[in-house]
């Protein structure tokens, strides 16, 4: 795996994790909102967050960074990322 690809994969993974947090936080905020208007606004934001998560996921799948339907392939990608990280630390 080339360094540029590794950096792209790391950035995309970080973005995916942030998108997941955004979805979770919006859903939580909806349950805490007392006002119907606030719940409606948060529900719209939740839908946008879910859509963004889908876009990031699709990007990662298309680039070969993420294999949610094939555990063996995902393990290989993860192992390559670990090896790349270890090589960078040893330089």
C-alpha positions as a Markdown table, in Angstrom:
| # | Residue | x | y | z |
|---|---|---|---|---|
| 1 | Unk | 0.0 | 0.0 | 0.0 |
| 2 | Unk | 1.5 | 3.3 | -1.0 |
| 3 | Unk | 1.8 | 6.1 | 1.6 |
| 4 | Unk | -0.7 | 8.4 | -0.3 |
| 5 | Unk | -3.3 | 5.6 | -0.4 |
| 6 | Unk | -2.7 | 4.9 | 3.3 |
| 7 | Unk | -3.1 | 8.6 | 4.1 |
| 8 | Unk | -6.3 | 8.8 | 2.0 |
| 9 | Unk | -7.6 | 5.6 | 3.7 |
| 10 | Unk | -6.8 | 7.0 | 7.2 |
| 11 | Unk | -8.6 | 10.3 | 6.4 |
| 12 | Unk | -11.6 | 8.5 | 5.0 |
| 13 | Unk | -11.8 | 6.2 | 8.0 |
| 14 | Unk | -11.6 | 9.2 | 10.4 |
| 15 | Unk | -14.4 | 10.9 | 8.4 |
| 16 | Unk | -16.5 | 7.8 | 8.5 |
| 17 | Unk | -16.1 | 7.5 | 12.3 |
| 18 | Unk | -17.0 | 11.2 | 12.6 |
| 19 | Unk | -20.1 | 10.7 | 10.4 |
| 20 | Unk | -21.2 | 7.8 | 12.6 |
| 21 | Unk | -20.8 | 10.0 | 15.7 |
| 22 | Unk | -22.8 | 12.7 | 14.0 |
| 23 | Unk | -25.7 | 10.3 | 13.3 |
| 24 | Unk | -25.6 | 9.0 | 16.9 |
| 25 | Unk | -25.5 | 12.5 | 18.4 |
| 26 | Unk | -28.4 | 13.8 | 16.3 |
| 27 | Unk | -30.5 | 10.7 | 17.2 |
| 28 | Unk | -29.7 | 11.3 | 20.9 |
| 29 | Unk | -30.5 | 15.0 | 20.6 |
| 30 | Unk | -33.9 | 14.2 | 19.2 |
| 31 | Unk | -34.8 | 12.2 | 22.3 |
| 32 | Unk | -33.8 | 15.1 | 24.5 |
| 33 | Unk | -35.5 | 17.9 | 22.7 |
| 34 | Unk | -38.7 | 19.2 | 24.3 |
| 35 | Unk | -39.9 | 21.3 | 21.4 |
| 36 | Unk | -41.6 | 19.8 | 18.4 |
| 37 | Unk | -39.9 | 22.4 | 16.2 |
| 38 | Unk | -36.5 | 21.5 | 17.5 |
| 39 | Unk | -37.3 | 17.8 | 17.1 |
| 40 | Unk | -38.3 | 18.4 | 13.5 |
| 41 | Unk | -35.1 | 20.4 | 12.8 |
| 42 | Unk | -33.0 | 17.7 | 14.4 |
| 43 | Unk | -34.8 | 15.0 | 12.4 |
| 44 | Unk | -33.9 | 16.8 | 9.2 |
| 45 | Unk | -30.3 | 17.1 | 10.4 |
| 46 | Unk | -30.4 | 13.4 | 11.2 |
| 47 | Unk | -31.5 | 12.5 | 7.6 |
| 48 | Unk | -28.7 | 14.7 | 6.2 |
| 49 | Unk | -26.2 | 13.0 | 8.6 |
| 50 | Unk | -27.3 | 9.5 | 7.5 |
| 51 | Unk | -27.0 | 10.6 | 3.8 |
| 52 | Unk | -23.5 | 11.9 | 4.4 |
| 53 | Unk | -22.5 | 8.7 | 6.2 |
| 54 | Unk | -23.8 | 6.8 | 3.2 |
| 55 | Unk | -21.7 | 8.9 | 0.8 |
| 56 | Unk | -18.5 | 8.4 | 2.8 |
| 57 | Unk | -19.3 | 4.6 | 3.1 |
| 58 | Unk | -19.8 | 4.4 | -0.7 |
| 59 | Unk | -16.6 | 6.3 | -1.3 |
| 60 | Unk | -14.6 | 3.9 | 0.9 |
| 61 | Unk | -16.2 | 0.8 | -0.6 |
| 62 | Unk | -15.4 | 2.1 | -4.2 |
| 63 | Unk | -11.8 | 2.8 | -3.2 |
| 64 | Unk | -11.4 | -0.6 | -1.6 |
| 65 | Unk | -10.8 | 0.8 | 1.9 |
| 66 | Unk | -13.9 | -0.7 | 3.4 |
| 67 | Unk | -15.5 | -4.1 | 2.9 |
| 68 | Unk | -18.6 | -4.3 | 5.1 |
| 69 | Unk | -19.9 | -7.4 | 3.4 |
| 70 | Unk | -16.7 | -9.5 | 3.4 |
| 71 | Unk | -15.0 | -9.9 | 6.7 |
| 72 | Unk | -12.0 | -11.7 | 5.3 |
| 73 | Unk | -11.3 | -8.8 | 2.9 |
| 74 | Unk | -11.7 | -6.2 | 5.6 |
| 75 | Unk | -9.3 | -8.1 | 7.9 |
| 76 | Unk | -6.7 | -8.0 | 5.1 |
| 77 | Unk | -7.2 | -4.3 | 4.6 |
| 78 | Unk | -6.9 | -3.7 | 8.3 |
| 79 | Unk | -3.7 | -5.8 | 8.5 |
| 80 | Unk | -2.2 | -3.8 | 5.6 |
| 81 | Unk | -3.0 | -0.6 | 7.4 |
| 82 | Unk | -1.4 | -1.8 | 10.6 |
| 83 | Unk | 1.8 | -2.9 | 8.7 |
| 84 | Unk | 1.9 | 0.5 | 7.0 |
| 85 | Unk | 1.6 | 2.3 | 10.3 |
| 86 | Unk | 4.4 | 0.2 | 11.8 |
| 87 | Unk | 6.7 | 0.8 | 8.9 |
| 88 | Unk | 6.1 | 4.6 | 9.1 |
| 89 | Unk | 6.9 | 4.5 | 12.9 |
| 90 | Unk | 10.1 | 2.6 | 12.3 |
| 91 | Unk | 11.4 | 5.2 | 9.7 |
